[in-house]
Amino acid sequence: SQQGEEDPQALSIQEGENATMNCSYKTSINNLQWYRQNSGRGLVHLILIRSNEREKHSGRLRVTLDTSKKSSSLLITASRAADTASYFCATGYNTNAGKSTFGDGTTLTVKP
Amino acid sequence: GAVVSQHPSWVICKSGTSVKIECRSLDFQATTMFWYRQFPKQSLMLMATSNEGSKATYEQGVEKDKFLINHASLTLSTLTVTSAHPEDSSFYICSARKARQGTNIQYFGAGTRLSVL
């Protein structure tokens, strides 16, 4: 299976702390994306990192990619209660008709 | 922007009836749309890839005659759950890729919660 695996499955932190989520995948990728899903809603694209990139930033988000270990991490700094959501990684492959394979997700709870 | 509208957001139906779900890209053209199913606290399971003007490509194990997909225009794809049964109850989500987009970023609808009685 090409599906990514994320850990931890669930993460609970206090507001202001940093949250780190990890994603591992099995085959070579073209890019990796992170999405956020609020409960009962669709997904929102957060950030895309290409296979030739090692780190990318967007506001309070920092994504790293280690293709040798086939893993990525998403760091949310100075978390807020509004960051409470599920976060999914999705891997994109060159020959997959534009499909992305989603990981199992990490449920983040930020306590005020 | 890249807004995808999915309708209805919630539907309850009797067993044996058919339900149609619409997915529209409001401010961009989408040559490809995807339909997913999501069970509680689980990841998204890709059901099919919908291509404008051609037949949808279904994932292994997804019944084509059960889940009818039509992508008649660059901004609209529909999923019809035919003869729905309680086991079809789930959260269905669509997404769309922009035409001529160099990446596989997907823009998602808000999802449709289907409850079959």
PDB file of C-alpha atoms in Angstrom:
ATOM      1  CA  SER A   1       0.000   0.000   0.000  1.00  0.00           C
ATOM      2  CA  GLN A   2       1.193   3.487  -0.755  1.00  0.00           C
ATOM      3  CA  GLN A   3      -0.812   4.950   2.070  1.00  0.00           C
ATOM      4  CA  GLY A   4       1.002   7.196   4.471  1.00  0.00           C
ATOM      5  CA  GLU A   5       1.013   6.519   8.135  1.00  0.00           C
ATOM      6  CA  GLU A   6       0.867   9.273  10.655  1.00  0.00           C
ATOM      7  CA  ASP A   7       1.798   9.462  14.235  1.00  0.00           C
ATOM      8  CA  PRO A   8       0.710  10.164  16.755  1.00  0.00           C
ATOM      9  CA  GLN A   9      -2.907   9.242  16.093  1.00  0.00           C
ATOM     10  CA  ALA A  10      -3.965  11.772  18.688  1.00  0.00           C
ATOM     11  CA  LEU A  11      -2.184  14.695  20.297  1.00  0.00           C
ATOM     12  CA  SER A  12      -3.398  16.929  23.095  1.00  0.00           C
ATOM     13  CA  ILE A  13      -1.501  20.066  24.062  1.00  0.00           C
ATOM     14  CA  GLN A  14      -2.000  23.402  25.789  1.00  0.00           C
ATOM     15  CA  GLU A  15      -2.462  26.625  23.899  1.00  0.00           C
ATOM     16  CA  GLY A  16       0.887  28.209  23.133  1.00  0.00           C
ATOM     17  CA  GLU A  17       2.764  24.928  22.896  1.00  0.00           C
ATOM     18  CA  ASN A  18       4.135  23.525  19.668  1.00  0.00           C
ATOM     19  CA  ALA A  19       2.573  20.509  17.968  1.00  0.00           C
ATOM     20  CA  THR A  20       4.542  18.071  15.849  1.00  0.00           C
ATOM     21  CA  MET A  21       2.980  15.436  13.642  1.00  0.00           C
ATOM     22  CA  ASN A  22       4.823  12.900  11.556  1.00  0.00           C
ATOM     23  CA  CYS A  23       4.009  11.122   8.329  1.00  0.00           C
ATOM     24  CA  SER A  24       5.751   8.139   6.787  1.00  0.00           C
ATOM     25  CA  TYR A  25       5.181   6.698   3.346  1.00  0.00           C
ATOM     26  CA  LYS A  26       6.375   3.682   1.404  1.00  0.00           C
ATOM     27  CA  THR A  27       7.291   4.541  -2.173  1.00  0.00           C
ATOM     28  CA  SER A  28       9.027   7.388  -3.953  1.00  0.00           C
ATOM     29  CA  ILE A  29       6.912  10.500  -4.263  1.00  0.00           C
ATOM     30  CA  ASN A  30       6.670  13.596  -6.391  1.00  0.00           C
ATOM     31  CA  ASN A  31       5.374  15.759  -3.589  1.00  0.00           C
ATOM     32  CA  LEU A  32       3.756  15.607  -0.178  1.00  0.00           C
ATOM     33  CA  GLN A  33       0.926  17.738   1.069  1.00  0.00           C
ATOM     34  CA  TRP A  34      -0.609  18.464   4.418  1.00  0.00           C
ATOM     35  CA  TYR A  35      -4.304  19.059   4.864  1.00  0.00           C
ATOM     36  CA  ARG A  36      -6.459  20.040   7.792  1.00  0.00           C
ATOM     37  CA  GLN A  37      -9.991  18.810   8.502  1.00  0.00           C
ATOM     38  CA  ASN A  38     -12.309  20.306  11.051  1.00  0.00           C
ATOM     39  CA  SER A  39     -14.827  17.871  12.462  1.00  0.00           C
ATOM     40  CA  GLY A  40     -17.546  17.006   9.973  1.00  0.00           C
ATOM     41  CA  ARG A  41     -16.095  19.219   7.244  1.00  0.00           C
ATOM     42  CA  GLY A  42     -14.024  18.896   4.100  1.00  0.00           C
ATOM     43  CA  LEU A  43     -10.267  19.178   3.981  1.00  0.00           C
ATOM     44  CA  VAL A  44      -8.313  22.369   3.552  1.00  0.00           C
ATOM     45  CA  HIS A  45      -4.939  22.360   1.841  1.00  0.00           C
ATOM     46  CA  LEU A  46      -2.200  23.744   4.084  1.00  0.00           C
ATOM     47  CA  ILE A  47       1.120  23.280   2.361  1.00  0.00           C
ATOM     48  CA  LEU A  48       2.838  21.303  -0.387  1.00  0.00           C
ATOM     49  CA  ILE A  49       6.472  20.278  -0.332  1.00  0.00           C
ATOM     50  CA  ARG A  50       8.147  18.859  -3.408  1.00  0.00           C
ATOM     51  CA  SER A  51      10.472  15.887  -3.360  1.00  0.00           C
ATOM     52  CA  ASN A  52      13.494  18.096  -4.014  1.00  0.00           C
ATOM     53  CA  GLU A  53      12.695  20.372  -1.070  1.00  0.00           C
ATOM     54  CA  ARG A  54      13.702  19.693   2.511  1.00  0.00           C
ATOM     55  CA  GLU A  55      11.835  22.353   4.450  1.00  0.00           C
ATOM     56  CA  LYS A  56       9.018  24.784   3.871  1.00  0.00           C
ATOM     57  CA  HIS A  57       7.348  27.422   5.992  1.00  0.00           C
ATOM     58  CA  SER A  58       3.938  29.017   5.896  1.00  0.00           C
ATOM     59  CA  GLY A  59       3.018  31.285   8.795  1.00  0.00           C
ATOM     60  CA  ARG A  60       3.091  29.163  11.946  1.00  0.00           C
ATOM     61  CA  LEU A  61       3.516  25.980   9.933  1.00  0.00           C
ATOM     62  CA  ARG A  62       6.827  24.316   9.231  1.00  0.00           C
ATOM     63  CA  VAL A  63       7.046  21.197   7.110  1.00  0.00           C
ATOM     64  CA  THR A  64      10.105  19.046   6.631  1.00  0.00           C
ATOM     65  CA  LEU A  65      10.660  16.226   4.187  1.00  0.00           C
ATOM     66  CA  ASP A  66      13.277  13.495   4.410  1.00  0.00           C
ATOM     67  CA  THR A  67      13.064  11.409   1.259  1.00  0.00           C
ATOM     68  CA  SER A  68      15.800   9.048   2.459  1.00  0.00           C
ATOM     69  CA  LYS A  69      13.650   8.106   5.438  1.00  0.00           C
ATOM     70  CA  LYS A  70      10.407   8.513   3.498  1.00  0.00           C
ATOM     71  CA  SER A  71       9.006  10.753   6.179  1.00  0.00           C
ATOM     72  CA  SER A  72       7.670  14.243   6.718  1.00  0.00           C
ATOM     73  CA  SER A  73       6.783  16.282   9.743  1.00  0.00           C
ATOM     74  CA  LEU A  74       4.381  19.143  10.312  1.00  0.00           C
ATOM     75  CA  LEU A  75       5.168  21.562  13.107  1.00  0.00           C
ATOM     76  CA  ILE A  76       2.582  24.052  14.301  1.00  0.00           C
ATOM     77  CA  THR A  77       4.173  26.669  16.510  1.00  0.00           C
ATOM     78  CA  ALA A  78       2.435  28.660  19.232  1.00  0.00           C
ATOM     79  CA  SER A  79      -0.715  26.612  18.864  1.00  0.00           C
ATOM     80  CA  ARG A  80      -4.159  28.076  19.364  1.00  0.00           C
ATOM     81  CA  ALA A  81      -7.457  26.485  20.323  1.00  0.00           C
ATOM     82  CA  ALA A  82      -8.600  27.128  16.751  1.00  0.00           C
ATOM     83  CA  ASP A  83      -5.890  24.743  15.515  1.00  0.00           C
ATOM     84  CA  THR A  84      -7.913  21.866  16.956  1.00  0.00           C
ATOM     85  CA  ALA A  85      -8.596  19.604  13.966  1.00  0.00           C
ATOM     86  CA  SER A  86      -7.414  16.461  12.216  1.00  0.00           C
ATOM     87  CA  TYR A  87      -4.335  16.769  10.059  1.00  0.00           C
ATOM     88  CA  PHE A  88      -3.621  14.505   7.112  1.00  0.00           C
ATOM     89  CA  CYS A  89      -0.613  14.044   4.925  1.00  0.00           C
ATOM     90  CA  ALA A  90      -1.145  13.145   1.289  1.00  0.00           C
ATOM     91  CA  THR A  91       1.465  11.825  -1.058  1.00  0.00           C
ATOM     92  CA  GLY A  92       1.508  12.549  -4.756  1.00  0.00           C
ATOM     93  CA  TYR A  93       3.090  10.304  -7.332  1.00  0.00           C
ATOM     94  CA  ASN A  94       4.246  10.995 -10.835  1.00  0.00           C
ATOM     95  CA  THR A  95       2.153   8.361 -12.512  1.00  0.00           C
ATOM     96  CA  ASN A  96      -1.070   8.341 -10.576  1.00  0.00           C
ATOM     97  CA  ALA A  97      -3.472  10.456 -12.607  1.00  0.00           C
ATOM     98  CA  GLY A  98      -3.155  13.293 -10.155  1.00  0.00           C
ATOM     99  CA  LYS A  99      -4.413  11.219  -7.262  1.00  0.00           C
ATOM    100  CA  SER A 100      -3.128  11.669  -3.765  1.00  0.00           C
ATOM    101  CA  THR A 101      -2.970   8.978  -1.123  1.00  0.00           C
ATOM    102  CA  PHE A 102      -4.026  10.153   2.316  1.00  0.00           C
ATOM    103  CA  GLY A 103      -2.583   9.062   5.614  1.00  0.00           C
ATOM    104  CA  ASP A 104      -4.612   8.040   8.629  1.00  0.00           C
ATOM    105  CA  GLY A 105      -4.449  11.469  10.185  1.00  0.00           C
ATOM    106  CA  THR A 106      -3.495  12.964  13.513  1.00  0.00           C
ATOM    107  CA  THR A 107      -6.218  14.418  15.681  1.00  0.00           C
ATOM    108  CA  LEU A 108      -4.905  17.502  17.432  1.00  0.00           C
ATOM    109  CA  THR A 109      -6.635  18.996  20.438  1.00  0.00           C
ATOM    110  CA  VAL A 110      -5.395  22.351  21.699  1.00  0.00           C
ATOM    111  CA  LYS A 111      -6.715  23.189  25.120  1.00  0.00           C
ATOM    112  CA  PRO A 112      -7.284  26.859  25.953  1.00  0.00           C
TER     113      PRO A 112
ATOM    114  CA  GLY B   1      -9.660  31.446  -4.580  1.00  0.00           C
ATOM    115  CA  ALA B   2     -10.575  27.853  -5.188  1.00  0.00           C
ATOM    116  CA  VAL B   3     -14.016  27.160  -3.825  1.00  0.00           C
ATOM    117  CA  VAL B   4     -15.755  23.834  -4.127  1.00  0.00           C
ATOM    118  CA  SER B   5     -19.401  23.610  -3.208  1.00  0.00           C
ATOM    119  CA  GLN B   6     -20.927  20.278  -2.266  1.00  0.00           C
ATOM    120  CA  HIS B   7     -24.647  19.790  -1.914  1.00  0.00           C
ATOM    121  CA  PRO B   8     -26.500  18.614   0.059  1.00  0.00           C
ATOM    122  CA  SER B   9     -24.498  18.767   3.269  1.00  0.00           C
ATOM    123  CA  TRP B  10     -26.766  16.274   4.974  1.00  0.00           C
ATOM    124  CA  VAL B  11     -29.346  13.836   3.693  1.00  0.00           C
ATOM    125  CA  ILE B  12     -31.528  11.186   5.271  1.00  0.00           C
ATOM    126  CA  CYS B  13     -33.228   8.700   3.016  1.00  0.00           C
ATOM    127  CA  LYS B  14     -35.121   5.450   3.161  1.00  0.00           C
ATOM    128  CA  SER B  15     -33.487   2.189   2.220  1.00  0.00           C
ATOM    129  CA  GLY B  16     -33.895   1.458  -1.488  1.00  0.00           C
ATOM    130  CA  THR B  17     -34.003   5.071  -2.650  1.00  0.00           C
ATOM    131  CA  SER B  18     -31.326   6.859  -4.660  1.00  0.00           C
ATOM    132  CA  VAL B  19     -29.465   9.938  -3.547  1.00  0.00           C
ATOM    133  CA  LYS B  20     -27.609  12.409  -5.746  1.00  0.00           C
ATOM    134  CA  ILE B  21     -24.740  14.514  -4.433  1.00  0.00           C
ATOM    135  CA  GLU B  22     -23.409  17.472  -6.407  1.00  0.00           C
ATOM    136  CA  CYS B  23     -19.894  18.831  -6.426  1.00  0.00           C
ATOM    137  CA  ARG B  24     -19.262  22.193  -8.089  1.00  0.00           C
ATOM    138  CA  SER B  25     -16.106  24.194  -8.568  1.00  0.00           C
ATOM    139  CA  LEU B  26     -17.335  27.762  -8.227  1.00  0.00           C
ATOM    140  CA  ASP B  27     -14.411  29.850  -9.393  1.00  0.00           C
ATOM    141  CA  PHE B  28     -12.245  27.535 -11.438  1.00  0.00           C
ATOM    142  CA  GLN B  29     -12.477  24.827 -14.061  1.00  0.00           C
ATOM    143  CA  ALA B  30     -11.874  21.295 -12.864  1.00  0.00           C
ATOM    144  CA  THR B  31     -10.972  18.642 -15.387  1.00  0.00           C
ATOM    145  CA  THR B  32     -10.628  16.123 -12.590  1.00  0.00           C
ATOM    146  CA  MET B  33     -12.756  15.615  -9.518  1.00  0.00           C
ATOM    147  CA  PHE B  34     -12.414  12.946  -6.855  1.00  0.00           C
ATOM    148  CA  TRP B  35     -15.007  11.276  -4.696  1.00  0.00           C
ATOM    149  CA  TYR B  36     -14.083   9.978  -1.254  1.00  0.00           C
ATOM    150  CA  ARG B  37     -15.815   8.158   1.512  1.00  0.00           C
ATOM    151  CA  GLN B  38     -14.809   8.686   5.118  1.00  0.00           C
ATOM    152  CA  PHE B  39     -15.800   6.615   8.114  1.00  0.00           C
ATOM    153  CA  PRO B  40     -15.749   8.113  11.623  1.00  0.00           C
ATOM    154  CA  LYS B  41     -12.245   8.860  12.845  1.00  0.00           C
ATOM    155  CA  GLN B  42     -10.714   7.329   9.747  1.00  0.00           C
ATOM    156  CA  SER B  43      -8.909   8.543   6.692  1.00  0.00           C
ATOM    157  CA  LEU B  44     -10.379   9.279   3.292  1.00  0.00           C
ATOM    158  CA  MET B  45     -10.997   6.323   1.042  1.00  0.00           C
ATOM    159  CA  LEU B  46     -10.860   7.220  -2.639  1.00  0.00           C
ATOM    160  CA  MET B  47     -13.869   5.838  -4.442  1.00  0.00           C
ATOM    161  CA  ALA B  48     -13.401   7.154  -7.955  1.00  0.00           C
ATOM    162  CA  THR B  49     -11.761   9.731 -10.151  1.00  0.00           C
ATOM    163  CA  SER B  50     -14.141  11.734 -12.261  1.00  0.00           C
ATOM    164  CA  ASN B  51     -12.872  13.140 -15.542  1.00  0.00           C
ATOM    165  CA  GLU B  52     -14.834  15.707 -17.519  1.00  0.00           C
ATOM    166  CA  GLY B  53     -16.325  14.244 -20.649  1.00  0.00           C
ATOM    167  CA  SER B  54     -15.275  10.657 -19.998  1.00  0.00           C
ATOM    168  CA  LYS B  55     -16.143   7.723 -17.812  1.00  0.00           C
ATOM    169  CA  ALA B  56     -15.097   7.770 -14.195  1.00  0.00           C
ATOM    170  CA  THR B  57     -12.289   5.553 -12.999  1.00  0.00           C
ATOM    171  CA  TYR B  58     -13.327   3.515  -9.989  1.00  0.00           C
ATOM    172  CA  GLU B  59     -11.038   2.170  -7.303  1.00  0.00           C
ATOM    173  CA  GLN B  60     -10.880  -1.523  -6.683  1.00  0.00           C
ATOM    174  CA  GLY B  61     -13.820  -2.786  -4.695  1.00  0.00           C
ATOM    175  CA  VAL B  62     -16.112   0.147  -5.496  1.00  0.00           C
ATOM    176  CA  GLU B  63     -19.259  -0.883  -7.350  1.00  0.00           C
ATOM    177  CA  LYS B  64     -19.747   1.165 -10.489  1.00  0.00           C
ATOM    178  CA  ASP B  65     -23.445   0.438 -10.708  1.00  0.00           C
ATOM    179  CA  LYS B  66     -23.926   1.353  -7.076  1.00  0.00           C
ATOM    180  CA  PHE B  67     -22.102   4.652  -7.167  1.00  0.00           C
ATOM    181  CA  LEU B  68     -22.862   6.409 -10.454  1.00  0.00           C
ATOM    182  CA  ILE B  69     -20.602   9.309 -11.304  1.00  0.00           C
ATOM    183  CA  ASN B  70     -21.228  11.911 -13.968  1.00  0.00           C
ATOM    184  CA  HIS B  71     -18.853  14.748 -14.835  1.00  0.00           C
ATOM    185  CA  ALA B  72     -20.731  16.544 -17.572  1.00  0.00           C
ATOM    186  CA  SER B  73     -19.021  19.917 -17.360  1.00  0.00           C
ATOM    187  CA  LEU B  74     -15.787  21.487 -16.196  1.00  0.00           C
ATOM    188  CA  THR B  75     -17.463  22.675 -13.020  1.00  0.00           C
ATOM    189  CA  LEU B  76     -19.841  19.910 -12.002  1.00  0.00           C
ATOM    190  CA  SER B  77     -19.578  16.287 -10.995  1.00  0.00           C
ATOM    191  CA  THR B  78     -22.363  14.251  -9.430  1.00  0.00           C
ATOM    192  CA  LEU B  79     -22.339  11.075  -7.385  1.00  0.00           C
ATOM    193  CA  THR B  80     -25.555   9.074  -7.242  1.00  0.00           C
ATOM    194  CA  VAL B  81     -25.839   6.389  -4.607  1.00  0.00           C
ATOM    195  CA  THR B  82     -28.365   4.010  -6.138  1.00  0.00           C
ATOM    196  CA  SER B  83     -30.693   1.849  -4.076  1.00  0.00           C
ATOM    197  CA  ALA B  84     -29.077   3.019  -0.892  1.00  0.00           C
ATOM    198  CA  HIS B  85     -28.868   0.706   2.102  1.00  0.00           C
ATOM    199  CA  PRO B  86     -27.904   1.384   5.714  1.00  0.00           C
ATOM    200  CA  GLU B  87     -24.341   0.210   5.066  1.00  0.00           C
ATOM    201  CA  ASP B  88     -23.983   3.084   2.580  1.00  0.00           C
ATOM    202  CA  SER B  89     -24.395   5.555   5.418  1.00  0.00           C
ATOM    203  CA  SER B  90     -21.207   7.547   5.556  1.00  0.00           C
ATOM    204  CA  PHE B  91     -19.557  10.906   4.990  1.00  0.00           C
ATOM    205  CA  TYR B  92     -18.915  11.519   1.301  1.00  0.00           C
ATOM    206  CA  ILE B  93     -16.443  14.200   0.231  1.00  0.00           C
ATOM    207  CA  CYS B  94     -15.587  15.499  -3.212  1.00  0.00           C
ATOM    208  CA  SER B  95     -12.515  17.372  -4.315  1.00  0.00           C
ATOM    209  CA  ALA B  96     -11.376  19.043  -7.504  1.00  0.00           C
ATOM    210  CA  ARG B  97      -8.093  19.742  -9.232  1.00  0.00           C
ATOM    211  CA  LYS B  98      -7.708  22.899 -11.235  1.00  0.00           C
ATOM    212  CA  ALA B  99      -7.359  22.489 -14.976  1.00  0.00           C
ATOM    213  CA  ARG B 100      -3.771  22.895 -16.167  1.00  0.00           C
ATOM    214  CA  GLN B 101      -2.533  22.773 -12.582  1.00  0.00           C
ATOM    215  CA  GLY B 102       1.010  21.521 -12.299  1.00  0.00           C
ATOM    216  CA  THR B 103       0.502  19.909  -8.900  1.00  0.00           C
ATOM    217  CA  ASN B 104      -1.993  17.490  -7.482  1.00  0.00           C
ATOM    218  CA  ILE B 105      -3.374  19.904  -4.892  1.00  0.00           C
ATOM    219  CA  GLN B 106      -7.027  19.171  -4.310  1.00  0.00           C
ATOM    220  CA  TYR B 107      -9.723  21.586  -3.228  1.00  0.00           C
ATOM    221  CA  PHE B 108     -12.395  19.968  -1.146  1.00  0.00           C
ATOM    222  CA  GLY B 109     -16.098  20.368  -0.718  1.00  0.00           C
ATOM    223  CA  ALA B 110     -17.539  20.459   2.791  1.00  0.00           C
ATOM    224  CA  GLY B 111     -18.825  16.905   2.559  1.00  0.00           C
ATOM    225  CA  THR B 112     -22.218  15.210   2.592  1.00  0.00           C
ATOM    226  CA  ARG B 113     -23.382  13.141   5.505  1.00  0.00           C
ATOM    227  CA  LEU B 114     -25.664  10.377   4.247  1.00  0.00           C
ATOM    228  CA  SER B 115     -27.873   8.467   6.635  1.00  0.00           C
ATOM    229  CA  VAL B 116     -29.881   5.594   5.193  1.00  0.00           C
ATOM    230  CA  LEU B 117     -32.728   4.357   7.375  1.00  0.00           C
TER     231      LEU B 117
END
